[in-house]
mmCIF file of C-alpha atoms in Angstrom:
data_model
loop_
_atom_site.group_PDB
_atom_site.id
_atom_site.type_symbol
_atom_site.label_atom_id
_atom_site.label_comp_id
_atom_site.label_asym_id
_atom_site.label_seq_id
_atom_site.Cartn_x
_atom_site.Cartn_y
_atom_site.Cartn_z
ATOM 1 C CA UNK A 1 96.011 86.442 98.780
ATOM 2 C CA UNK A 2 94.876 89.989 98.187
ATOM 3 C CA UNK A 3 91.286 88.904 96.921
ATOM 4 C CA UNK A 4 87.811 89.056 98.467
ATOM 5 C CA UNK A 5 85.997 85.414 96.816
ATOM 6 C CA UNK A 6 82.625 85.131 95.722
ATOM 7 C CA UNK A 7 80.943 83.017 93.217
ATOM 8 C CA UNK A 8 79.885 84.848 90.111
ATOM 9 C CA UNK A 9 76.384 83.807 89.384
ATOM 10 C CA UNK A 10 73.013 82.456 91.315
ATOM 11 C CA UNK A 11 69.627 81.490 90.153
ATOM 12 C CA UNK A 12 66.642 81.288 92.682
ATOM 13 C CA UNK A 13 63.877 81.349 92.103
ATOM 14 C CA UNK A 14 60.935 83.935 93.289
ATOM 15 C CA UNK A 15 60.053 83.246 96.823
ATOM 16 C CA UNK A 16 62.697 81.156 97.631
ATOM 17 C CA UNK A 17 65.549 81.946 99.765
ATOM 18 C CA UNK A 18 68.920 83.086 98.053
ATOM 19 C CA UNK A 19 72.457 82.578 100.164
ATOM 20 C CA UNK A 20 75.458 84.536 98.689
ATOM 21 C CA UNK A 21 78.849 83.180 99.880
ATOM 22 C CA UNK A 22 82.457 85.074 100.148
ATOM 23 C CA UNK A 23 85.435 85.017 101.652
ATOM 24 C CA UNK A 24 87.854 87.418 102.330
ATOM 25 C CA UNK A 25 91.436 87.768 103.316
ATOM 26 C CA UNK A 26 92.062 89.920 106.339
ATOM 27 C CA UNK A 27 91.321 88.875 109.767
ATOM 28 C CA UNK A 28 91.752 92.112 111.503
ATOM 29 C CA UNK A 29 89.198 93.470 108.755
ATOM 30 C CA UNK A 30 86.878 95.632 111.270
ATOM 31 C CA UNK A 31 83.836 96.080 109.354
ATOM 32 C CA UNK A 32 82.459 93.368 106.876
ATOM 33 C CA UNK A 33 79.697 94.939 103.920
ATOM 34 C CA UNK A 34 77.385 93.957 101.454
ATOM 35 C CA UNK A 35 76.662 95.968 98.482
ATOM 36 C CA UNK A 36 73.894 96.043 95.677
ATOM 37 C CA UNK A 37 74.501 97.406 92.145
ATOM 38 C CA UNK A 38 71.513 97.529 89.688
ATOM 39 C CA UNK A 39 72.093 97.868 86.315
ATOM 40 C CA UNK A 40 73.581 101.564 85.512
ATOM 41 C CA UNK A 41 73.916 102.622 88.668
ATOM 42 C CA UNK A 42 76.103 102.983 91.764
ATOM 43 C CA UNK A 43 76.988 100.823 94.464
ATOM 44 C CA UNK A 44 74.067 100.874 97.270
ATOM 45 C CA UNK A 45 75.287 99.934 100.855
ATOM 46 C CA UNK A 46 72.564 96.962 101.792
ATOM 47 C CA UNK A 47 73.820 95.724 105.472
ATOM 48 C CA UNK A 48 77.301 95.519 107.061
ATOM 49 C CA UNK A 49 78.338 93.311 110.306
ATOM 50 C CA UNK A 50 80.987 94.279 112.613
ATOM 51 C CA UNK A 51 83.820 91.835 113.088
ATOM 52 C CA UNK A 52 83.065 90.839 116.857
ATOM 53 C CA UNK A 53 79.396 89.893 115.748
ATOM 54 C CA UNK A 54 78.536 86.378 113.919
ATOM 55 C CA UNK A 55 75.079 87.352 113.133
ATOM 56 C CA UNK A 56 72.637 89.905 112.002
ATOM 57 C CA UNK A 57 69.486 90.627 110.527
ATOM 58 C CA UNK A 58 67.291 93.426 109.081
ATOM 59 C CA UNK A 59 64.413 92.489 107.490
ATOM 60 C CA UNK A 60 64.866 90.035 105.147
ATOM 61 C CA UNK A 61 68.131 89.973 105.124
ATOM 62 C CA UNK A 62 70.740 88.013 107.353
ATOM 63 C CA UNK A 63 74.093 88.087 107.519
ATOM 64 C CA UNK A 64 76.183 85.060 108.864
ATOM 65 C CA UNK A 65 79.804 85.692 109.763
ATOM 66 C CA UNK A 66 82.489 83.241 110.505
ATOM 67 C CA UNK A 67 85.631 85.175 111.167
ATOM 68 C CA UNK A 68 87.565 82.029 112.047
ATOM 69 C CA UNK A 69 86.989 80.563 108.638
ATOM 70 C CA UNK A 70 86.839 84.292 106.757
ATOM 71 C CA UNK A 71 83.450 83.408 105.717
ATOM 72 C CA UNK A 72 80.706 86.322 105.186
ATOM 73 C CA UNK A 73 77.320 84.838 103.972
ATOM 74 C CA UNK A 74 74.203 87.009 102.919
ATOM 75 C CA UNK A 75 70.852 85.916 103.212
ATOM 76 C CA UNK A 76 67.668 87.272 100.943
ATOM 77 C CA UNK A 77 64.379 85.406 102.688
ATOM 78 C CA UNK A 78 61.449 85.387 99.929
ATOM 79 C CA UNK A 79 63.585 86.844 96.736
ATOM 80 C CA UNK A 80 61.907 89.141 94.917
ATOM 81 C CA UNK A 81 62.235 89.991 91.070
ATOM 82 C CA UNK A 82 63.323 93.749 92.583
ATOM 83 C CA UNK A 83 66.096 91.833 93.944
ATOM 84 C CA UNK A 84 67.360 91.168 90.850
ATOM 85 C CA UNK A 85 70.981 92.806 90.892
ATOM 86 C CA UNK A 86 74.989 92.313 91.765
ATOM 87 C CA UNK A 87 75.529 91.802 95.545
ATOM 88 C CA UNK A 88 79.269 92.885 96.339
ATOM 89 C CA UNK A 89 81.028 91.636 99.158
ATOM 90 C CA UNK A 90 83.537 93.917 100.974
ATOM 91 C CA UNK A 91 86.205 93.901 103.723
ATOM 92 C CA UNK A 92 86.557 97.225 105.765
ATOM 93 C CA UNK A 93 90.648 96.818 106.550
ATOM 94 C CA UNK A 94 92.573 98.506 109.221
ATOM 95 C CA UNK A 95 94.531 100.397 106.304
ATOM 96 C CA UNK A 96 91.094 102.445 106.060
ATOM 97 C CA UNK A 97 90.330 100.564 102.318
ATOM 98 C CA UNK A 98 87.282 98.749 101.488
ATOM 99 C CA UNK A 99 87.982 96.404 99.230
ATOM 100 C CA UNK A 100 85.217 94.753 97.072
ATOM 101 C CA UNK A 101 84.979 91.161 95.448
ATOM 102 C CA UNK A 102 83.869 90.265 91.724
ATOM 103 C CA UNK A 103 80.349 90.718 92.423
ATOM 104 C CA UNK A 104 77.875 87.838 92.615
ATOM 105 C CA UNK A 105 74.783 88.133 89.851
ATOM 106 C CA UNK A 106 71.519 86.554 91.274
ATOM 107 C CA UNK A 107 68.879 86.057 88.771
ATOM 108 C CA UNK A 108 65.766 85.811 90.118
ATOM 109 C CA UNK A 109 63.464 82.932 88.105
ATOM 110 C CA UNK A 110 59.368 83.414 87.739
ATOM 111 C CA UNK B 1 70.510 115.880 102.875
ATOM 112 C CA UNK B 2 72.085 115.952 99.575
ATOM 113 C CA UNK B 3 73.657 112.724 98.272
ATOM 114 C CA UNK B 4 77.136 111.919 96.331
ATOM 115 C CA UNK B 5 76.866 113.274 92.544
ATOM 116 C CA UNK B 6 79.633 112.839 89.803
ATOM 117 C CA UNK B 7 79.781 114.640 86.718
ATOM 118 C CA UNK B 8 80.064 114.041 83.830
ATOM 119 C CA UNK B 9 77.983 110.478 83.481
ATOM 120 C CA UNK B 10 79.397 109.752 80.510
ATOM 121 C CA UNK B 11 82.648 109.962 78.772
ATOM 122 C CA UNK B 12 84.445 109.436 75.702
ATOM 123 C CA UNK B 13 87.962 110.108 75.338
ATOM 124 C CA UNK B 14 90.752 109.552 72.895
ATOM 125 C CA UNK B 15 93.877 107.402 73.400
ATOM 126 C CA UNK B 16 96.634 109.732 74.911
ATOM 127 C CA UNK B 17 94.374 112.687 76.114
ATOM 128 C CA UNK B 18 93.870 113.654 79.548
ATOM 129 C CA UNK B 19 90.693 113.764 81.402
ATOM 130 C CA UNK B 20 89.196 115.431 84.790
ATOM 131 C CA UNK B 21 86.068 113.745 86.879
ATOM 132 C CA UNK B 22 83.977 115.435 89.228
ATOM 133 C CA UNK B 23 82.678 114.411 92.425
ATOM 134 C CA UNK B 24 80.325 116.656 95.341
ATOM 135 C CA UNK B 25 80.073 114.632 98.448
ATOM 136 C CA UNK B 26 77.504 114.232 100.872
ATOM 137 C CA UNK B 27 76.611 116.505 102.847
ATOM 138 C CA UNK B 28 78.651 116.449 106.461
ATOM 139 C CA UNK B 29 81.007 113.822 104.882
ATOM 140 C CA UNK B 30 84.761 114.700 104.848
ATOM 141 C CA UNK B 31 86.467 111.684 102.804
ATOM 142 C CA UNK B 32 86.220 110.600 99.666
ATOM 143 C CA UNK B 33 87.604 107.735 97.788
ATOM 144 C CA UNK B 34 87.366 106.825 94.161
ATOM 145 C CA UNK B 35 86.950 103.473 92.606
ATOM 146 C CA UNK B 36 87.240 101.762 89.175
ATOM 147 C CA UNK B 37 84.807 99.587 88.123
ATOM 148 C CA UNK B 38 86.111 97.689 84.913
ATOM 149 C CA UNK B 39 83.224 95.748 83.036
ATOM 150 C CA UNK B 40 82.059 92.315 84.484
ATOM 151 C CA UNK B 41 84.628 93.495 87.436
ATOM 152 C CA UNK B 42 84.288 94.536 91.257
ATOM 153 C CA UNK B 43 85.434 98.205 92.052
ATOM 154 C CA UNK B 44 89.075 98.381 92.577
ATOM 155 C CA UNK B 45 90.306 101.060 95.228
ATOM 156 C CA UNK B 46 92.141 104.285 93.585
ATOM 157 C CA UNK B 47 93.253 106.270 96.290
ATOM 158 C CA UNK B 48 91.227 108.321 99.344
ATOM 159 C CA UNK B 49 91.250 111.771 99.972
ATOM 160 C CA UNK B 50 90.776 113.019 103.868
ATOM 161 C CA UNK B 51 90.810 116.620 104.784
ATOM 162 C CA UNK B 52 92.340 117.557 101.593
ATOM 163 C CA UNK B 53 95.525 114.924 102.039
ATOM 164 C CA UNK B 54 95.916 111.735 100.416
ATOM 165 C CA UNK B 55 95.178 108.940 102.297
ATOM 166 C CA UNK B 56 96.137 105.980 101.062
ATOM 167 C CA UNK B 57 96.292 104.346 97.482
ATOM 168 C CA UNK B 58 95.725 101.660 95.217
ATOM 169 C CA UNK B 59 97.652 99.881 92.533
ATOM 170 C CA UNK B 60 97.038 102.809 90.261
ATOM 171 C CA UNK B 61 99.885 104.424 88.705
ATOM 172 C CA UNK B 62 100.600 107.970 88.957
ATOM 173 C CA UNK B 63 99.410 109.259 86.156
ATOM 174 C CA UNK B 64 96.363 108.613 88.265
ATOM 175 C CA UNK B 65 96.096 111.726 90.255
ATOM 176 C CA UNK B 66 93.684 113.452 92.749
ATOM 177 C CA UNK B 67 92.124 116.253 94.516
ATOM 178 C CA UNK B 68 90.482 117.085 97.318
ATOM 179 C CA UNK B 69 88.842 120.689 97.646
ATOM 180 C CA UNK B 70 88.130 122.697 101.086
ATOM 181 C CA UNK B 71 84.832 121.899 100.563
ATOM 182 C CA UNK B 72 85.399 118.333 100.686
ATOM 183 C CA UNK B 73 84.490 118.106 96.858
ATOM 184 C CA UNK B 74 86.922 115.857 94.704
ATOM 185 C CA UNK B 75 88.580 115.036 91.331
ATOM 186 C CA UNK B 76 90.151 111.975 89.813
ATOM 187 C CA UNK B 77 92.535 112.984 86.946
ATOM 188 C CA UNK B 78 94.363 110.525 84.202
ATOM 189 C CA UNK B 79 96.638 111.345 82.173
ATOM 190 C CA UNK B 80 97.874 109.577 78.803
ATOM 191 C CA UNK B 81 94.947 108.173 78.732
ATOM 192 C CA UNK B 82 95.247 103.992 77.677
ATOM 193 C CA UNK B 83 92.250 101.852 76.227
ATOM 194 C CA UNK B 84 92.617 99.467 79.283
ATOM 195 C CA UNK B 85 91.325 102.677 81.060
ATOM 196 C CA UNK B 86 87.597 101.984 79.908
ATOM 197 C CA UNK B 87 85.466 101.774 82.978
ATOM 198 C CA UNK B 88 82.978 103.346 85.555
ATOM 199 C CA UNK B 89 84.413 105.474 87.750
ATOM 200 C CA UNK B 90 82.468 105.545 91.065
ATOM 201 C CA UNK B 91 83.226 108.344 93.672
ATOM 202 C CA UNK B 92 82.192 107.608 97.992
ATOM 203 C CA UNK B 93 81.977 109.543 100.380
ATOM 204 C CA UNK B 94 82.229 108.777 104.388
ATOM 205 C CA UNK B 95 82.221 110.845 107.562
ATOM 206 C CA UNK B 96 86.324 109.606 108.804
ATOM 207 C CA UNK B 97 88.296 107.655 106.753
ATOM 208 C CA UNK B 98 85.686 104.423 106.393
ATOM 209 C CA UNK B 99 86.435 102.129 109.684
ATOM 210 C CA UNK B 100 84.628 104.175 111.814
ATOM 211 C CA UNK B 101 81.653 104.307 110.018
ATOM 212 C CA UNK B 102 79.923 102.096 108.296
ATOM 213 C CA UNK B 103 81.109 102.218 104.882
ATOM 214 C CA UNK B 104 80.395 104.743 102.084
ATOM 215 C CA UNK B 105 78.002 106.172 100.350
ATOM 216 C CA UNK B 106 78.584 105.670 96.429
ATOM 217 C CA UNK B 107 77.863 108.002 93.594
ATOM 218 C CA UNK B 108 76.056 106.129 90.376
ATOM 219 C CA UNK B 109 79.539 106.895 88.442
ATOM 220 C CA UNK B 110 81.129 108.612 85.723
ATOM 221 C CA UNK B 111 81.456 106.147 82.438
ATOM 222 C CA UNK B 112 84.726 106.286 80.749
ATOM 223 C CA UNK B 113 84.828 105.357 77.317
ATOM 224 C CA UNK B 114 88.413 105.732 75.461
ATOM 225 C CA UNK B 115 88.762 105.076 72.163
#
């Protein structure tokens, strides 16, 4: 399908670790993204992973790729109540699009 | 280095008008794409504009139009304007047409409100 997948909602509480699935549909997709959205604003780029890569990390955040599977993970070590948002997943095609998924909501709990 | 601004931030419209949003890009960047952002929704690609052309385009029909200014500046237009049209509209920007780079750098959105 046409659809980048990601579950809708996730609760973690502060200090643990929070993992944020998707999938997406296009294995020639270059570039793979993640995206944070706070309430009222834009789209803020957090990380991105190049396709030939199945790993990286930048502070506390790591991103897990499995481009056999489609599978794009993003993970927030220690979560923070600033980390509070919607983390978009995105696929960088070949067409030049990015296309985004639904948008995962974590909610952090005290 | 200047960052990507839309104007206006908020919107509200009538069924059946017509309605022009802004976008400035960032500096040294020569693409930009829009995006609508429904509520509860991820953005959903419009169309890009590269060096003026259109490059490339959504499921948008065309009374979804665009520009793209020497400058590299932009506008989304819409005409006959529907309720279903309700969204944020969020304007990037990229140096190249977004593969090359890595990804875009989004404006915090123009809020369209028709009524």
């Amino acid at each position: 399908g046409e659809d980048v997948e990601q579950s809708l909602f996730l609760s973690v509480r502060e200090g643990d670790s929070s993992v944020i699935n998707c999938t997406y549909t296009d294995s020639s997709s270059t570039y793979l993204y993640w995206y944070k959205q706070e309430p009222g604003a834009g789209l803020q780029l957090l990380t991105y992973i190049f396709s030939n890569m199945d790993m990286k990390q930048d502070q506390r955040l790591t991103v897990l790729l499995n481009k056999k599977d489609k599978h794009l993970s993003l993970r927030i070590a220690d979560t923070q109540t600033g980390d509070s948002a919607i983390y978009f997943c995105a696929e960088g095609r070949r067409d030049d699009k990015i296309i985004f998924g639904k948008g995962t909501r974590l909610h952090i709990l005290p | 280095e200047t960052g990507v601004t839309q104007s206006p931030t908020h919107l509200i419209k009538t069924r059946g008008q017509q309605v022009t949003l802004r976008c400035s890009s960032q500096s040294g960047h020569n693409t930009v794409s829009w995006y609508q952002q429904a509520l509860g929704q991820g953005p959903q690609f419009i169309f890009q504009y590269y060096r003026e052309e259109e490059n490339g385009r959504g499921n948008f029909p065309p009374r979804f139009s665009g520009l793209q200014f020497p400058n590299y500046s932009s506008e989304l237009n819409v005409n006959a304007l529907e309720l279903d049209d309700s969204a944020l509209y969020l304007c990037a920007s990229s140096l190249g047409t977004g593969r090359a780079n890595y990804g875009y750098t989004f404006g915090s959105g123009t809020r369209l409100t028709v009524v």
